[in-house]
Coordinates of C-alpha atoms in Angstrom, one line a residue:
M1189 CA 154.0 16.9 79.5
T1190 CA 153.3 15.1 82.7
A1191 CA 149.7 14.7 81.6
L1192 CA 150.8 13.1 78.4
T1193 CA 153.3 10.6 80.0
A1194 CA 151.2 9.6 83.0
G1195 CA 149.6 6.2 82.6
Y1196 CA 151.5 5.3 79.4
A1197 CA 154.1 2.5 79.3
P1198 CA 156.5 1.9 76.4
R1199 CA 154.9 0.0 73.6
T1200 CA 156.2 -1.7 70.6
G1201 CA 155.0 -2.3 67.1
G1202 CA 152.0 -0.4 65.6
S1203 CA 150.5 0.4 69.0
R1204 CA 153.6 2.5 69.8
Q1205 CA 152.8 4.7 66.8
L1206 CA 149.6 5.8 68.5
A1207 CA 150.8 6.2 72.1
A1208 CA 149.2 9.1 73.9
T1209 CA 146.4 9.5 71.3
G1210 CA 143.8 9.7 73.9
A1211 CA 145.6 12.4 75.9
L1212 CA 146.1 14.4 72.7
L1213 CA 142.4 14.0 71.8
K1214 CA 141.3 15.3 75.2
L1215 CA 143.8 18.3 74.8
A1216 CA 142.4 19.1 71.3
L1217 CA 138.8 18.9 72.4
R1218 CA 139.6 21.1 75.4
R1219 CA 141.3 23.7 73.2
D1220 CA 138.4 23.6 70.8
R1221 CA 135.7 23.7 73.5
L1222 CA 134.4 27.0 72.0
M1223 CA 135.2 26.6 68.3
I1224 CA 133.7 23.2 67.7
P1225 CA 130.3 23.9 69.4
I1226 CA 130.0 27.1 67.4
W1227 CA 130.7 25.3 64.2
V1228 CA 128.4 22.4 65.0
Y1229 CA 125.7 24.9 66.0
V1230 CA 126.0 26.8 62.7
V1231 CA 126.1 23.8 60.4
A1232 CA 123.3 21.8 62.2
L1233 CA 121.1 24.8 62.7
T1234 CA 121.3 25.8 59.0
V1235 CA 119.7 22.4 58.2
V1236 CA 117.2 21.7 61.0
T1237 CA 115.6 25.1 60.8
M1238 CA 114.9 24.9 57.2
P1239 CA 111.8 22.7 57.1
R1240 CA 109.7 25.0 59.2
T1241 CA 111.0 28.0 57.1
L1242 CA 110.0 26.2 53.9
K1243 CA 106.6 25.3 55.4
G1244 CA 106.0 28.9 56.0
I1245 CA 107.0 29.8 52.5
Y1246 CA 105.4 26.9 50.6
A1247 CA 102.4 26.0 52.8
T1248 CA 100.6 23.6 50.5
P1249 CA 101.7 20.5 48.6
A1250 CA 100.7 22.3 45.3
E1251 CA 103.0 25.2 46.0
R1252 CA 105.9 22.8 46.8
A1253 CA 105.2 20.9 43.6
D1254 CA 105.3 24.2 41.6
V1255 CA 108.6 25.2 43.1
L1256 CA 110.1 21.8 42.3
T1257 CA 109.0 22.2 38.6
T1258 CA 110.4 25.7 38.5
M1259 CA 113.8 24.7 40.0
Q1260 CA 114.2 21.7 37.6
A1261 CA 113.9 24.1 34.7
N1262 CA 116.3 26.8 36.0
S1263 CA 119.9 25.9 35.4
S1264 CA 121.2 29.0 37.2
L1265 CA 119.5 28.2 40.4
R1266 CA 120.5 24.5 40.1
A1267 CA 124.1 25.7 39.9
L1268 CA 123.6 27.8 43.1
Y1269 CA 121.6 25.3 45.2
G1270 CA 121.6 22.0 43.4
P1271 CA 118.8 20.0 41.8
A1272 CA 115.4 19.7 43.5
I1273 CA 114.6 16.0 43.5
D1274 CA 111.5 15.7 45.8
D1275 CA 108.8 18.2 46.8
S1276 CA 108.5 17.2 50.4
L1277 CA 109.8 19.5 53.1
G1278 CA 112.8 17.2 53.7
G1279 CA 113.5 17.1 50.0
L1280 CA 113.3 20.8 49.5
T1281 CA 115.6 21.3 52.6
V1282 CA 118.2 19.1 50.8
W1283 CA 117.9 21.2 47.7
R1284 CA 118.0 24.5 49.6
V1285 CA 120.8 24.0 52.1
G1286 CA 122.3 20.5 51.5
A1287 CA 125.3 21.7 49.4
Y1288 CA 126.1 24.5 51.8
A1289 CA 125.8 22.2 54.9
A1290 CA 128.4 20.0 53.2
L1291 CA 130.6 23.1 52.4
F1292 CA 130.4 24.3 56.0
A1293 CA 131.1 20.9 57.5
A1294 CA 134.2 20.5 55.2
A1295 CA 135.4 24.0 56.2
M1296 CA 135.0 23.1 59.8
S1297 CA 136.9 19.8 59.4
L1298 CA 139.8 21.2 57.4
L1299 CA 140.4 24.0 59.9
I1300 CA 140.3 21.5 62.8
V1301 CA 142.9 19.2 61.2
V1302 CA 145.3 21.9 60.2
R1303 CA 145.0 23.5 63.6
H1304 CA 146.1 20.3 65.3
T1305 CA 148.7 19.2 62.9
R1306 CA 150.6 21.8 60.9
D1307 CA 149.7 24.6 63.2
E1308 CA 151.2 22.7 66.2
E1309 CA 154.4 21.9 64.2
E1310 CA 154.9 25.4 63.0
S1311 CA 154.6 26.9 66.5
G1312 CA 157.0 24.3 68.0
R1313 CA 154.6 22.9 70.4
Q1314 CA 154.4 19.6 68.7
E1315 CA 158.2 19.1 69.1
M1316 CA 157.9 19.6 72.9
V1317 CA 154.9 17.2 73.1
S1318 CA 156.7 14.6 71.0
A1319 CA 159.6 14.7 73.4
A1320 CA 157.3 12.8 75.8
M1321 CA 155.9 9.3 75.3
V1322 CA 153.9 10.2 72.2
G1323 CA 153.6 8.0 69.1
R1324 CA 154.7 9.3 65.8
R1325 CA 151.2 9.2 64.3
A1326 CA 149.4 10.1 67.5
P1327 CA 149.0 13.9 66.7
L1328 CA 147.5 13.1 63.3
T1329 CA 145.2 10.5 64.8
A1330 CA 144.0 12.9 67.5
A1331 CA 143.4 15.6 64.9
L1332 CA 141.3 13.3 62.8
L1333 CA 139.4 12.0 65.8
T1334 CA 138.6 15.5 66.8
A1335 CA 137.1 16.3 63.4
L1336 CA 135.2 13.0 63.7
V1337 CA 133.7 14.1 67.0
A1338 CA 132.6 17.4 65.5
N1339 CA 131.1 15.7 62.4
A1340 CA 129.4 13.1 64.5
A1341 CA 127.7 15.8 66.6
V1342 CA 126.5 17.5 63.3
A1343 CA 125.2 14.1 62.0
A1344 CA 123.3 13.3 65.3
I1345 CA 121.6 16.8 65.5
I1346 CA 120.5 16.6 61.9
A1347 CA 119.3 13.0 62.1
V1348 CA 117.3 13.8 65.3
G1349 CA 116.3 17.3 64.5
M1350 CA 114.9 16.9 61.0
P1351 CA 112.0 14.5 62.0
L1352 CA 111.2 16.7 65.0
M1353 CA 111.0 19.8 62.7
G1354 CA 108.5 18.0 60.5
A1355 CA 110.8 17.2 57.5
G1356 CA 109.6 13.7 57.1
G1357 CA 110.8 10.2 58.0
V1358 CA 113.8 9.3 60.2
A1359 CA 115.6 7.6 57.3
G1360 CA 115.9 10.9 55.4
G1361 CA 117.3 12.7 58.4
V1362 CA 119.8 9.9 59.1
A1363 CA 120.9 9.9 55.4
L1364 CA 121.3 13.7 55.3
G1365 CA 123.2 13.7 58.6
L1366 CA 125.6 11.0 57.6
A1367 CA 126.2 12.5 54.2
T1368 CA 127.0 15.9 55.7
A1369 CA 129.4 14.4 58.2
G1370 CA 130.9 12.2 55.4
A1371 CA 131.7 15.4 53.4
G1372 CA 133.3 16.9 56.4
M1373 CA 135.5 13.8 57.0
V1374 CA 136.5 13.7 53.3
F1375 CA 138.0 17.1 53.5
A1376 CA 139.4 16.4 57.0
T1377 CA 141.5 13.7 55.4
T1378 CA 142.2 15.9 52.4
A1379 CA 143.6 18.5 54.8
A1380 CA 145.7 15.8 56.5
I1381 CA 147.4 15.0 53.3
V1382 CA 148.0 18.7 52.4
A1383 CA 149.5 19.2 55.8
Q1384 CA 152.2 16.7 55.0
F1385 CA 153.2 18.6 51.8
T1386 CA 153.1 22.2 53.1
E1387 CA 155.5 23.8 55.5
S1388 CA 153.2 26.5 56.9
A1389 CA 149.7 26.2 58.4
R1390 CA 148.6 29.2 56.4
L1391 CA 149.5 27.5 53.1
A1392 CA 147.8 24.2 54.3
R1393 CA 144.6 26.0 55.0
G1394 CA 144.8 27.9 51.7
V1395 CA 145.4 24.8 49.6
S1396 CA 142.8 22.8 51.5
A1397 CA 140.2 25.6 51.0
G1398 CA 141.1 25.9 47.3
L1399 CA 140.4 22.2 46.8
L1400 CA 137.1 22.7 48.6
G1401 CA 136.3 25.5 46.3
V1402 CA 137.1 23.3 43.2
A1403 CA 134.8 20.7 44.5
F1404 CA 131.9 23.2 45.0
V1405 CA 132.5 24.6 41.5
L1406 CA 132.5 21.1 39.9
R1407 CA 129.2 20.4 41.7
A1408 CA 127.7 23.7 40.5
A1409 CA 128.9 23.1 36.9
G1410 CA 127.5 19.6 36.8
D1411 CA 124.1 20.6 38.3
A1412 CA 123.8 23.5 35.8
G1413 CA 123.8 20.8 33.0
T1414 CA 121.5 18.2 34.5
D1415 CA 118.4 18.4 36.7
D1416 CA 118.9 15.1 38.6
G1417 CA 122.6 15.2 39.8
S1418 CA 123.7 12.7 37.2
S1419 CA 126.4 14.7 35.7
V1420 CA 130.0 13.3 35.8
L1421 CA 131.2 16.5 37.3
T1422 CA 128.7 16.2 40.1
W1423 CA 129.9 12.7 40.9
I1424 CA 133.5 13.9 40.9
S1425 CA 132.8 16.2 43.7
P1426 CA 132.3 15.0 47.3
I1427 CA 129.7 17.8 47.7
G1428 CA 127.8 16.3 44.8
W1429 CA 127.8 13.0 46.6
L1430 CA 125.5 14.5 49.3
E1431 CA 122.7 15.3 46.8
N1432 CA 123.1 12.0 45.2
T1433 CA 122.5 10.3 48.5
R1434 CA 118.9 11.3 47.8
A1435 CA 117.8 11.9 51.4
Y1436 CA 114.0 12.1 51.4
A1437 CA 113.8 11.0 47.9
G1438 CA 114.4 7.3 48.0
E1439 CA 117.7 7.1 49.9
R1440 CA 120.7 5.7 48.1
W1441 CA 122.5 4.3 51.1
W1442 CA 125.3 2.9 48.9
V1443 CA 126.5 6.4 48.1
L1444 CA 127.7 6.6 51.7
L1445 CA 130.2 4.0 50.8
L1446 CA 131.9 6.7 48.6
F1447 CA 132.5 8.8 51.6
A1448 CA 133.9 6.0 53.6
A1449 CA 136.1 4.8 50.8
A1450 CA 137.5 8.3 50.3
V1451 CA 138.1 8.8 54.0
L1452 CA 139.9 5.5 54.3
A1453 CA 142.1 6.0 51.2
Q1454 CA 143.0 9.5 52.0
G1455 CA 143.5 8.7 55.7
A1456 CA 145.9 5.8 54.8
A1457 CA 147.9 8.1 52.4
A1458 CA 148.1 10.8 55.2
Y1459 CA 149.4 8.1 57.7
A1460 CA 152.0 6.8 55.2
L1461 CA 153.3 10.3 54.5
A1462 CA 153.3 11.3 58.2
G1463 CA 155.6 8.4 59.0
R1464 CA 158.1 9.4 56.3
R1465 CA 159.0 12.9 57.4
D1466 CA 160.5 14.7 60.4
I1467 CA 158.4 17.0 62.7
G1468 CA 158.3 20.5 61.3
M1469 CA 159.4 19.5 57.8
S1470 CA 157.4 18.9 54.7
F1471 CA 157.6 17.1 51.4
L1472 CA 157.5 20.4 49.6
P1473 CA 159.6 22.8 51.7
S1474 CA 159.7 26.5 51.2
R1475 CA 162.4 27.8 49.0
P1476 CA 165.2 29.6 50.8
G1477 CA 165.1 33.3 50.6
P1478 CA 167.7 35.6 49.0
A1479 CA 171.0 36.2 50.8
Q1480 CA 170.0 39.8 51.4
G1481 CA 166.6 40.8 52.5
R1482 CA 164.4 42.7 50.1
L1483 CA 161.7 43.8 52.5
A1484 CA 162.4 47.4 53.5
S1485 CA 159.6 48.0 56.0
A1486 CA 157.1 46.3 58.3
G1487 CA 154.3 47.1 55.9
A1488 CA 156.2 45.2 53.1
L1489 CA 156.6 42.2 55.4
A1490 CA 152.9 42.2 56.2
W1491 CA 152.1 42.4 52.4
R1492 CA 154.5 39.5 51.8
L1493 CA 152.7 37.4 54.4
Q1494 CA 149.2 38.3 53.3
R1495 CA 149.3 38.7 49.6
G1496 CA 148.3 35.1 48.9
S1497 CA 145.3 35.5 51.1
V1498 CA 144.3 38.8 49.4
L1499 CA 144.6 37.2 45.9
G1500 CA 142.6 34.2 46.9
W1501 CA 139.8 36.2 48.4
S1502 CA 139.8 38.6 45.5
L1503 CA 139.4 35.8 42.9
G1504 CA 136.8 34.1 45.0
F1505 CA 134.7 37.3 45.4
F1506 CA 134.8 38.1 41.7
A1507 CA 133.8 34.5 40.7
S1508 CA 131.1 34.5 43.3
G1509 CA 129.8 37.9 42.1
V1510 CA 129.5 36.6 38.6
A1511 CA 127.7 33.5 39.7
L1512 CA 125.3 35.4 42.0
G1513 CA 124.7 38.0 39.3
G1514 CA 123.8 35.3 36.8
V1515 CA 121.1 33.8 39.0
T1516 CA 119.6 37.2 39.7
N1517 CA 117.3 37.0 36.6
G1518 CA 116.1 33.6 38.0
A1519 CA 115.0 35.3 41.2
T1520 CA 111.6 36.0 39.7
D1521 CA 111.2 32.3 38.9
L1522 CA 112.2 31.4 42.5
V1523 CA 109.7 33.7 44.0
G1524 CA 106.8 33.5 41.6
D1525 CA 103.6 34.6 43.3
N1526 CA 104.7 33.4 46.7
A1527 CA 104.3 36.3 49.2
N1528 CA 106.4 34.6 51.9
T1529 CA 109.4 34.2 49.7
R1530 CA 109.1 37.8 48.5
D1531 CA 108.8 38.9 52.1
I1532 CA 112.1 37.1 52.9
I1533 CA 114.0 38.7 50.1
E1534 CA 112.6 42.1 50.9
R1535 CA 113.6 41.7 54.5
M1536 CA 117.1 40.9 53.3
G1537 CA 117.3 43.4 50.5
G1538 CA 114.6 46.1 50.8
Q1539 CA 111.4 46.8 49.0
S1540 CA 112.6 48.6 45.9
G1541 CA 111.5 46.0 43.4
L1542 CA 112.3 42.3 43.3
T1543 CA 115.4 42.4 41.2
D1544 CA 117.0 45.3 43.2
A1545 CA 116.0 43.6 46.4
F1546 CA 117.6 40.3 45.3
L1547 CA 120.8 42.2 44.2
A1548 CA 120.9 44.1 47.6
A1549 CA 120.4 40.8 49.5
M1550 CA 123.4 39.3 47.5
V1551 CA 125.5 42.4 48.2
G1552 CA 124.7 42.0 51.9
M1553 CA 125.8 38.4 51.7
L1554 CA 129.1 39.4 50.2
G1555 CA 129.6 41.9 52.9
M1556 CA 129.0 39.4 55.7
V1557 CA 131.5 37.0 54.1
A1558 CA 134.0 39.9 53.7
A1559 CA 133.8 40.3 57.5
L1560 CA 135.4 36.8 57.7
Y1561 CA 138.3 38.1 55.6
V1562 CA 138.9 41.2 57.7
V1563 CA 138.9 39.2 60.9
Q1564 CA 141.3 36.6 59.5
A1565 CA 143.6 39.4 58.3
V1566 CA 143.6 41.2 61.6
L1567 CA 144.2 38.0 63.5
R1568 CA 147.2 37.3 61.5
M1569 CA 149.0 39.5 64.0
H1570 CA 148.0 37.1 66.8
G1571 CA 149.4 34.2 64.8
E1572 CA 152.7 36.0 64.2
E1573 CA 152.9 36.8 67.9
T1574 CA 152.1 33.4 69.3
S1575 CA 154.5 31.7 66.9
Q1576 CA 157.2 34.2 68.0
R1577 CA 157.8 35.4 64.5
A1578 CA 156.9 38.9 65.5
E1579 CA 159.6 39.1 68.2
P1580 CA 162.6 39.3 65.8
V1581 CA 160.8 42.1 63.9
L1582 CA 160.0 44.1 67.0
A1583 CA 163.5 43.7 68.3
G1584 CA 164.7 45.9 65.4
A1585 CA 163.9 49.5 64.7
V1586 CA 160.2 48.7 64.4
G1587 CA 157.6 49.9 66.9
R1588 CA 154.5 47.9 67.7
L1589 CA 152.1 50.5 66.2
R1590 CA 154.1 50.5 62.9
W1591 CA 154.2 46.8 62.8
A1592 CA 150.4 46.5 63.5
A1593 CA 149.6 49.3 61.0
G1594 CA 151.0 47.2 58.1
H1595 CA 148.6 44.3 58.8
L1596 CA 145.6 46.7 59.5
V1597 CA 146.1 48.5 56.2
I1598 CA 146.0 45.2 54.3
A1599 CA 143.0 44.0 56.4
F1600 CA 140.9 47.1 55.8
A1601 CA 142.0 48.1 52.3
G1602 CA 141.8 44.4 51.3
A1603 CA 138.2 44.3 52.4
A1604 CA 137.4 47.3 50.2
L1605 CA 139.2 45.5 47.3
I1606 CA 137.4 42.2 47.5
M1607 CA 134.0 44.0 47.9
L1608 CA 134.7 46.1 44.8
L1609 CA 135.6 42.9 42.8
G1610 CA 132.5 41.2 44.2
G1611 CA 130.4 44.2 42.9
L1612 CA 132.2 44.0 39.6
G1613 CA 131.3 40.4 39.3
L1614 CA 127.7 41.1 40.1
A1615 CA 127.5 43.7 37.5
V1616 CA 129.1 41.4 34.9
G1617 CA 126.9 38.4 35.7
H1618 CA 123.7 40.4 35.8
G1619 CA 124.4 43.1 33.2
H1620 CA 123.3 45.7 35.8
D1621 CA 124.7 49.3 35.7
L1622 CA 128.2 49.1 37.4
G1623 CA 127.9 52.3 39.4
P1624 CA 124.9 51.4 41.7
V1625 CA 126.3 48.0 42.4
L1626 CA 129.8 49.2 43.3
G1627 CA 128.3 51.8 45.5
A1628 CA 126.1 49.3 47.3
C1629 CA 129.2 47.1 47.9
L1630 CA 131.1 50.0 49.3
V1631 CA 128.3 50.8 51.7
Q1632 CA 128.9 47.4 53.3
L1633 CA 132.4 48.4 54.3
P1634 CA 131.6 50.2 57.6
A1635 CA 130.0 47.1 59.0
V1636 CA 132.9 45.0 57.8
W1637 CA 135.4 47.3 59.3
A1638 CA 133.5 47.5 62.6
L1639 CA 133.8 43.7 62.9
G1640 CA 137.5 44.0 62.0
G1641 CA 137.7 46.7 64.7
V1642 CA 136.3 44.3 67.3
A1643 CA 138.9 41.7 66.4
M1644 CA 141.6 44.3 66.8
L1645 CA 140.2 45.5 70.1
L1646 CA 140.2 41.9 71.4
Y1647 CA 143.7 41.3 70.2
G1648 CA 145.1 44.4 71.8
L1649 CA 143.3 44.2 75.2
A1650 CA 142.6 40.4 75.6
P1651 CA 144.8 38.4 73.2
R1652 CA 143.8 35.1 74.6
A1653 CA 140.2 35.8 73.7
A1654 CA 141.0 37.4 70.3
V1655 CA 140.7 34.3 68.2
G1656 CA 137.5 32.9 69.7
G1657 CA 135.9 36.3 70.2
G1658 CA 136.7 37.7 66.8
W1659 CA 135.5 34.7 64.9
G1660 CA 132.5 34.3 67.2
V1661 CA 131.3 37.9 66.6
A1662 CA 131.8 37.6 62.9
G1663 CA 130.0 34.2 62.8
A1664 CA 127.1 35.5 64.8
A1665 CA 126.7 38.5 62.3
L1666 CA 126.8 36.1 59.4
L1667 CA 124.3 33.7 61.1
I1668 CA 121.8 36.6 62.0
G1669 CA 122.0 38.0 58.5
W1670 CA 121.6 34.6 56.7
I1671 CA 118.9 32.9 58.6
G1672 CA 117.3 35.8 60.5
P1673 CA 115.1 37.0 57.6
A1674 CA 113.9 33.5 56.9
L1675 CA 113.1 32.8 60.6
K1676 CA 111.5 36.3 60.9
L1677 CA 113.6 37.1 63.9
P1678 CA 112.5 40.3 65.8
Q1679 CA 114.2 43.5 64.7
A1680 CA 115.9 43.8 68.0
V1681 CA 117.8 40.6 67.2
M1682 CA 118.5 41.7 63.6
D1683 CA 120.0 44.9 65.0
L1684 CA 122.7 43.0 66.9
S1685 CA 124.4 42.7 63.5
P1686 CA 126.0 45.8 62.2
F1687 CA 124.8 44.9 58.8
G1688 CA 121.2 45.2 60.0
H1689 CA 121.7 49.0 60.2
L1690 CA 122.9 49.6 56.7
P1691 CA 120.7 51.0 53.8
K1692 CA 119.4 48.4 51.3
L1693 CA 121.2 49.2 48.1
P1694 CA 120.9 49.2 45.1
G1695 CA 117.4 50.6 44.9
G1696 CA 116.9 51.9 48.4
E1697 CA 117.4 55.2 50.0
M1698 CA 120.9 56.2 51.1
E1699 CA 121.2 56.8 54.8
W1700 CA 124.5 58.3 56.0
G1701 CA 123.8 58.1 59.8
A1702 CA 124.5 54.4 60.2
V1703 CA 127.4 54.5 57.8
V1704 CA 129.1 57.3 59.8
V1705 CA 128.5 55.7 63.2
L1706 CA 129.8 52.3 62.1
T1707 CA 132.9 53.9 60.6
G1708 CA 133.4 55.8 63.8
L1709 CA 133.0 52.7 65.9
A1710 CA 135.6 50.9 63.7
V1711 CA 138.1 53.7 64.2
V1712 CA 137.5 53.7 68.0
F1713 CA 137.8 50.0 68.3
V1714 CA 141.1 49.9 66.3
G1715 CA 142.4 52.9 68.4
M1716 CA 141.6 51.1 71.6
G1717 CA 143.2 47.9 70.4
L1718 CA 146.4 49.7 69.4
V1719 CA 146.6 51.3 72.8
G1720 CA 146.2 48.0 74.5
L1721 CA 148.8 46.4 72.2
R1722 CA 151.3 49.2 73.0
R1723 CA 150.9 48.7 76.8
R1724 CA 150.6 45.0 77.2
D1725 CA 153.4 42.3 77.2
M1726 CA 153.9 40.3 74.1
S1727 CA 153.6 36.5 74.3
N1728 CA 156.7 34.7 75.2

């Protein structure tokens, strides 16, 4: 508190509303000194490594022209990636990863804003900080500035990195970087508004992520119907604005004004709402519970806390499975006679035939994303502990192991559920036999559980490192599995991810050794984490 009050004198008027913003910004950047660089690295690396990857796949202008023609005619692939407007390396980079860069930047931004607004209020820390000389709107301002710093770093790396990687002129890199950062800031201010209406950080993240999902679906639906991004549905979505900026295809600089207008309008709304409510309250407070409790066990409480997350992930995986299954038939059009593209798909999904290899690659992607779910579900215990909601539960006739078991069952069983639903969606979208696809999805679970076990190990033995370490390990596995095959990383690097040891199904040979070992590691990690949880002190 001394750090917040030092050097600040009482102010009046509008400046008083922002008192101590600088100190709060420094605090937020210090707290996120690991999370923000990881996010920036992932988002920017996804973009700047793509030109060289595409140059290796489509080495000649004729090959790039052919892929442009193919993508313009394939509505399924347009829905997945967006329209291909230009056949330069920069233009194909925008087609291949532009929408996903915007998606990742938006996810990064909404998580940052919710973390430094609603999370702080829910934990009670904001009330203590506000007892010092802190302006009413300073916390929100600091949160948005933190998101701005992260997005500015992404924009700068993309703007500088794209020309250096041979993508084309400087203007295209600047346009792509600014559009990516603009999409991030749009959803940063969206999250700022949502945080005013929700009483819990969990709900704020869920609603913000749901709005992000709607934006992506609108973009996909619009691009499926048109080959130039001109659909009304595409223009409604901020993610669609990125492709309509036309980086490397005759830049439309005026589209960047849409990002700026949305950020200013939503930011103003968030500021107006923040000034009209008390700390810790919301405009849509939670309904009071019944006079008598209806939760008879710690497991029932864990289910009550996590059921919304399980439902959201389940619906998302089924919808993603249907979408990915639907574009599987377009895999042949995407690959054509290009040996490099075929090699990448085979490195991801095996060599059992192009269609099965593509399906196996998509199953692997679902597995890597499912790892994010299991880490989130396991780390829910950390959130309950640090917010001191676990203490009243453990003060009753509930032991730590029993309390943890409720969350772990939901985490590991929930991972199995969403993978099954993802496999069902793949089978429905592609028309493939259900059994092999579901079996392939279940084979991903040992790797998913192993990463969940790492999160539990860190939570039990080193709770302060649990959040950063758990997300860092899961993010590294996702990054290796996603860009490793395209960059042709050495097998030793690919083996750092547990997913690199799994058999490539459907189509490949089943190998039980890695499945058994990874399952055993998951059990050992969870057991060690539970031992650590039982012996250590809980947070005060």
